[in-house]
Coordinates of C-alpha atoms and ligand atoms in Angstrom, one line a residue:
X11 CA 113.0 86.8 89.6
X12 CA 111.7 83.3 90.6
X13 CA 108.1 83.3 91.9
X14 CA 107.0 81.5 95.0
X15 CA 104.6 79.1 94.7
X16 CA 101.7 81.1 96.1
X17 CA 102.6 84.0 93.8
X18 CA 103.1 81.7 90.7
X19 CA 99.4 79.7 91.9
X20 CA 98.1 83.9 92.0
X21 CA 99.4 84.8 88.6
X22 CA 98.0 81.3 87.1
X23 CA 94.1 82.4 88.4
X24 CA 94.7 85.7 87.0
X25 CA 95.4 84.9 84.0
X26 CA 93.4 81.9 83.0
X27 CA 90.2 81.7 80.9
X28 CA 88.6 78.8 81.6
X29 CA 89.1 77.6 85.6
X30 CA 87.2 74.3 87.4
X31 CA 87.3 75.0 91.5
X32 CA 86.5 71.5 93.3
X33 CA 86.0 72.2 97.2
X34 CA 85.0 70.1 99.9
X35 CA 84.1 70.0 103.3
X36 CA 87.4 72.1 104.5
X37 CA 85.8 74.9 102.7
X38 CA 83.4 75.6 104.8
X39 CA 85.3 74.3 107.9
X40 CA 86.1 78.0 108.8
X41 CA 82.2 78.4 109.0
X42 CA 81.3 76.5 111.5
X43 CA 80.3 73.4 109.7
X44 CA 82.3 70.2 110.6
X45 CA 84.3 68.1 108.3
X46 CA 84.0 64.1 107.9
X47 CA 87.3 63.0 108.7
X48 CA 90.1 64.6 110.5
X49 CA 90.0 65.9 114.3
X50 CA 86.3 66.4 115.2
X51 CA 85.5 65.6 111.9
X52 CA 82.3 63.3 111.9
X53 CA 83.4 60.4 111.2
X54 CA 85.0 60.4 114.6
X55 CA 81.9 60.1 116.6
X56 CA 79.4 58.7 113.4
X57 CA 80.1 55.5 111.8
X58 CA 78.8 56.6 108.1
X59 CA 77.8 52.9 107.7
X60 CA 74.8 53.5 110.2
X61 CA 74.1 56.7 108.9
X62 CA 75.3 57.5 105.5
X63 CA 74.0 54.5 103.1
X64 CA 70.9 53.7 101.5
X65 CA 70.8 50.4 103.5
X66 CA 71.1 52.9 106.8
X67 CA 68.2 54.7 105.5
X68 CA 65.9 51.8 105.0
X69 CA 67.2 49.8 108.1
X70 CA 65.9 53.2 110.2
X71 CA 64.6 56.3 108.5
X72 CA 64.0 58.4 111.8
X73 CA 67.9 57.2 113.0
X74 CA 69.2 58.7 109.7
X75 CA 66.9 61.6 109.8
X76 CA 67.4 62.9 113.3
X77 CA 71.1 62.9 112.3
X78 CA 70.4 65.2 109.3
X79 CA 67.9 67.6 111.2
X80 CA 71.0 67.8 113.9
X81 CA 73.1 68.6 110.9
X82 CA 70.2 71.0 109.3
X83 CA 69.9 73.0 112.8
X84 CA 74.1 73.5 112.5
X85 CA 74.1 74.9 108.6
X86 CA 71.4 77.2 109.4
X87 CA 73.4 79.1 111.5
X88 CA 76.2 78.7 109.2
X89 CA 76.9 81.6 107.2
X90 CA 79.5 82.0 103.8
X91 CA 83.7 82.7 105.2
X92 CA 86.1 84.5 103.0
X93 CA 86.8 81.3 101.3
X94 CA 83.2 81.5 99.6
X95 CA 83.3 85.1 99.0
X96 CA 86.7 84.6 97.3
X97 CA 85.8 81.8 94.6
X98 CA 82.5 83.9 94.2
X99 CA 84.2 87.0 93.3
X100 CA 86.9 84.5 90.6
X101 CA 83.7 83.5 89.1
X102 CA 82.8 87.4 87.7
X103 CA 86.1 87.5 86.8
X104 CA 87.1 84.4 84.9
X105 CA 85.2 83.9 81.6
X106 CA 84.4 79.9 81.8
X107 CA 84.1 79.2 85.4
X108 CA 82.7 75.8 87.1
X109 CA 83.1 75.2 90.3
X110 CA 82.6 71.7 91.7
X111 CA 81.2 71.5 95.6
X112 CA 81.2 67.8 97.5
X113 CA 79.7 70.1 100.0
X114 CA 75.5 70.0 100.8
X115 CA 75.7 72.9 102.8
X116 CA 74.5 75.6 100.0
X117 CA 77.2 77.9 101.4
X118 CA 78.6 78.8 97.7
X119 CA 75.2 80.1 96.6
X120 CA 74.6 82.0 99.5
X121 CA 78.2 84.2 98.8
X122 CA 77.4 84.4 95.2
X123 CA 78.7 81.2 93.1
X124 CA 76.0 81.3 90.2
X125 CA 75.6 77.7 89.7
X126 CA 77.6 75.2 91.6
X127 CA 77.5 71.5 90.6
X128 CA 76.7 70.1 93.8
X129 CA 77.9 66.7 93.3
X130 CA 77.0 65.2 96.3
X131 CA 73.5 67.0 96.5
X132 CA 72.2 69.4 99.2
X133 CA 71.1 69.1 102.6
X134 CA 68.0 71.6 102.0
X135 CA 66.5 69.0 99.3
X136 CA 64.5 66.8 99.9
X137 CA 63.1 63.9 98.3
X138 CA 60.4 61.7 98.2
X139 CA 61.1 57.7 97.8
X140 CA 57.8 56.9 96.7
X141 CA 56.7 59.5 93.7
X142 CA 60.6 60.9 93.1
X143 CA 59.1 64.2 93.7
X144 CA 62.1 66.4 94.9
X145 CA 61.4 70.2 96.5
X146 CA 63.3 72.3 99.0
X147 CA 62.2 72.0 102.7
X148 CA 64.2 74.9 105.0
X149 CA 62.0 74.0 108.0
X150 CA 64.2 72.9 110.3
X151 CA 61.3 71.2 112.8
X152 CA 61.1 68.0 110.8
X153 CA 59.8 65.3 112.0
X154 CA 61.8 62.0 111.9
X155 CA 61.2 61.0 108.8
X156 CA 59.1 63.5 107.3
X157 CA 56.2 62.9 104.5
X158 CA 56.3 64.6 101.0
X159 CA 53.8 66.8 100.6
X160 CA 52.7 65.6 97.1
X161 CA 51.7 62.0 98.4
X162 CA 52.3 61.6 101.6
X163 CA 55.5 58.6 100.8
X164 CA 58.8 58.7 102.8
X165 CA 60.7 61.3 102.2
X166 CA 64.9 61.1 102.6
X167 CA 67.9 64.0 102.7
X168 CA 68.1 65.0 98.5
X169 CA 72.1 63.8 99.2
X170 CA 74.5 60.8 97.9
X171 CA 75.2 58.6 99.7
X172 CA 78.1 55.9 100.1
X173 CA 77.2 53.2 97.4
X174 CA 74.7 55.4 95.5
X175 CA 75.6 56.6 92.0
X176 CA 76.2 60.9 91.6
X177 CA 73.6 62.2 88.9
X178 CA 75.4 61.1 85.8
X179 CA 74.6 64.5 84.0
X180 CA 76.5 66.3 87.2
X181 CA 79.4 64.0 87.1
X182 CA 79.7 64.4 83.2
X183 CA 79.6 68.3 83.5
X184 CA 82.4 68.1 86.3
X185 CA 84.4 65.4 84.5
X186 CA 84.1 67.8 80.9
X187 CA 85.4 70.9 83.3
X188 CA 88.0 69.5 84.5
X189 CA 89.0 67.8 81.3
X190 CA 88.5 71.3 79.7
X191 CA 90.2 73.9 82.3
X192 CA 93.3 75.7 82.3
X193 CA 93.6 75.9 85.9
X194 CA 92.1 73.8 88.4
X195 CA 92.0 74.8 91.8
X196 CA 90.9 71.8 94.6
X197 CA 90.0 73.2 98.0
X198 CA 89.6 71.3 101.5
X199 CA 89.3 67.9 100.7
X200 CA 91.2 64.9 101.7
X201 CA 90.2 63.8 98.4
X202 CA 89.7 60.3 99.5
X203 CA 86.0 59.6 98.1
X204 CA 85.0 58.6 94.6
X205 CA 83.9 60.1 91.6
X206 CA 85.2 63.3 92.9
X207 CA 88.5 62.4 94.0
X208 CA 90.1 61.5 90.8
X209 CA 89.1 64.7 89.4
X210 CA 92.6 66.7 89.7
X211 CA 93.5 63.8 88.1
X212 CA 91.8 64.2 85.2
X213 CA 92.6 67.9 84.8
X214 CA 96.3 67.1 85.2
X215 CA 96.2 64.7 82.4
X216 CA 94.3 67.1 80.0
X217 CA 97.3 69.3 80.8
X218 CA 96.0 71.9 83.3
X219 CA 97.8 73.8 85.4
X220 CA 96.6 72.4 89.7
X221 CA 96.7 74.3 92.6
X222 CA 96.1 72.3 96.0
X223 CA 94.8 74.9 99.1
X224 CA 94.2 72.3 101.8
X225 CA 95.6 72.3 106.1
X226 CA 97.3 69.0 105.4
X227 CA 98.7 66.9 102.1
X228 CA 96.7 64.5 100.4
X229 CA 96.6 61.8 98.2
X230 CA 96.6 64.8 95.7
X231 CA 99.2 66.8 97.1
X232 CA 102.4 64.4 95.1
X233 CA 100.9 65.2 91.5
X234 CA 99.6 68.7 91.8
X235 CA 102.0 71.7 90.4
X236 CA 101.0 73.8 93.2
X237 CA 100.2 72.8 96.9
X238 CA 99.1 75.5 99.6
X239 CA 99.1 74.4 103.2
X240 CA 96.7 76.7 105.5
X241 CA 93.2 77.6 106.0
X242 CA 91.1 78.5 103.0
X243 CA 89.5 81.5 104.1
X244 CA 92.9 82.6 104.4
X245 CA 95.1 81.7 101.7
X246 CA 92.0 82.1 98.6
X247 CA 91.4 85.7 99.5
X248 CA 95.2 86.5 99.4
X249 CA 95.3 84.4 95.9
X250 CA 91.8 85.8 94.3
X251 CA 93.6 89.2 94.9
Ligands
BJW25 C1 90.8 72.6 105.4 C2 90.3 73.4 106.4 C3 90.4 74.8 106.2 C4 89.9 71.4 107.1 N1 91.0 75.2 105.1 N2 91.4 73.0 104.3 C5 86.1 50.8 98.2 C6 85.2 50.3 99.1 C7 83.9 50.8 99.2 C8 83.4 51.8 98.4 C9 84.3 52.4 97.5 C10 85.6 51.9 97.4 N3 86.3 52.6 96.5 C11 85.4 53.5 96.0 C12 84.2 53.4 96.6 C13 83.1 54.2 96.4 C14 82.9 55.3 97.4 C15 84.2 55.9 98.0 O1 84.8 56.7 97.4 N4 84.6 55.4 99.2 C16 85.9 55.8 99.7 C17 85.7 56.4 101.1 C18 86.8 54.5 99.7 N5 82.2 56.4 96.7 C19 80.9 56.3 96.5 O2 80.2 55.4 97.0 C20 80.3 57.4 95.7 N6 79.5 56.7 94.7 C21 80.0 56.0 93.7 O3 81.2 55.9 93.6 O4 79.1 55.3 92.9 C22 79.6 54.2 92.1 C23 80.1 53.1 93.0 C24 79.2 52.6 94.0 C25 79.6 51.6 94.9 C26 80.9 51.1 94.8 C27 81.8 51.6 93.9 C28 81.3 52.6 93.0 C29 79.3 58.3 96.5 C30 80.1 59.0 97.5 C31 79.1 59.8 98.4 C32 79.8 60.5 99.5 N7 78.9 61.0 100.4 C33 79.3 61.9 101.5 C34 78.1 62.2 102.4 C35 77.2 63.2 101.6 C36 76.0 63.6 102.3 C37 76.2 64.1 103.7 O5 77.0 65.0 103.9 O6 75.5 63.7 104.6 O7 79.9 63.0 101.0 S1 80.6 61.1 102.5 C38 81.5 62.6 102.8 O8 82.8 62.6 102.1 C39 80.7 63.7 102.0 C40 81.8 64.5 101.4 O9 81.3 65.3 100.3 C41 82.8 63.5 101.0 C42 84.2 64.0 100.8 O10 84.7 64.6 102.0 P1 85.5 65.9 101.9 O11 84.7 67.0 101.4 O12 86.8 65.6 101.2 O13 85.8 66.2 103.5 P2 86.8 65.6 104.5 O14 86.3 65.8 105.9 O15 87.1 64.2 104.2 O16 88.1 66.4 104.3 C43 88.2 67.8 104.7 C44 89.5 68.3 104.2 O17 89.6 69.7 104.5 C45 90.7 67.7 105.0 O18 91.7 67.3 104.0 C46 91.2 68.9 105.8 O19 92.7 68.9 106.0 C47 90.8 70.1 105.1 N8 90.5 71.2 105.9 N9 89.7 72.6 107.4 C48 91.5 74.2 104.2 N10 90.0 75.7 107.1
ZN26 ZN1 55.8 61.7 97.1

């Protein structure tokens, strides 16, 4: 008997040893945290040139920083959907698992992902631009812009922004998962911005098996084997199994 796709997609996880997950912001869309583009996303009311480039950053640290401690005060009452939980619980199972977040949110750990290459970086990082000294800061009364405690320089959000090159040892571990999984599984993003975009790509071509879990088609959606339209926090428990 033929499978459907999401049955064929299911039986694919199962039986896979080595698996790359890429998620983005859709992932954690079901958690309260908003997406960049899209309806409401924040792109729609945010022009990411004023706030999302180092150039931003140094034309006005306390613009760019009141916009991350707005953001910081919206994670913190964020807390891990089913979507989470379900790529947490395919990492115990699968015996080489990466899973490859755009997302700064920190929402993977907190289900249970072990180590997630955080390409684009985390929003509870900070980092200072004078002595590179980098530390987590969870207080969310920050002042706009706050002062590293080791000397006192300018701090900024430990994220990557537009422009700004992804840590190359990262994007080299994401690039040799993808190049080196069976399955790859892309969840929630429109897969529009560079490195991480071209990453199914890369997995296709090294003869993986893709699965696409996103509300909408992407740029992705012509070249992947499977493509899932719904919510993730739906669709990944019902596939994880
Ligand atoms: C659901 C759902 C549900 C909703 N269930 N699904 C041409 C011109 C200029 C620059 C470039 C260019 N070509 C390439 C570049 C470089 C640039 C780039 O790619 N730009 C494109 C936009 C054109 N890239 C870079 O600059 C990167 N660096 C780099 O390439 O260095 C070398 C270089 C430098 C300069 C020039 C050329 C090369 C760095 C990119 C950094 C991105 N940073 C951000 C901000 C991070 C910090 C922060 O959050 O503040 O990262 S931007 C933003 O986009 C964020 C995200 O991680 C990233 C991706 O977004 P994502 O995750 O895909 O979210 P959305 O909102 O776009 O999509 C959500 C999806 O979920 C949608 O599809 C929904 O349908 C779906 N969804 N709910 C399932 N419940
Ligand atoms: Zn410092």
């Amino acid at each position: 008997m033929d499978l459907t796709p999401d049955q064929m997609a299911a039986q694919r996880l199962a039986q896979a040893q080595r698996i790359a997950v890429l998620t983005g912001a859709g992932v954690s869309a079901e958690s309260g945290v908003p997406t960049f583009r899209g309806p409401g996303g924040l792109w729609e009311s945010h022009r990411p040139e004023d706030l999302a480039t180092p150039q931003a950053f140094s034309r006005d640290p306390a613009l760019v920083w009141r916009w991350y401690n707005w953001r910081r005060g919206l994670m913190a009452k964020c807390e891990p959907n089913p979507a989470h939980h379900a790529l947490a619980a395919l990492e115990r199972r699968t015996p080489q698992f990466t899973l490859l977040t755009q997302n700064i949110d920190g929402l993977h750990r907190r289900a249970g992902s072990q180590a997630p290459l955080e390409m684009h970086g985390n929003i509870w990082w900070v980092r200072c631009m004078d002595c590179g000294a980098r530390y987590e800061e969870r207080e969310l009364e920050l002042p706009a812009p706050p002062t590293c405690r080791e000397c006192g320089g300018l701090l900024r959000p430990h994220v990557v922004w537009f422009g700004e090159s992804l840590d190359p040892r990262i994007l080299g571990a994401a690039w040799r998962a993808a190049a080196r999984c069976e399955v790859m599984l892309v969840v929630g993003t429109s897969a529009v911005v560079q490195p991480a975009a071209g990453l199914a790509s890369v997995a296709r071509q090294a003869g993986a098996f893709v699965i696409e879990v996103n509300l909408e088609q992407t740029p992705n959606s012509a070249e992947v084997h499977v493509s899932l339209l719904g919510k993730a926090g739906e669709i990944l428990p019902e596939l994880v199994g």
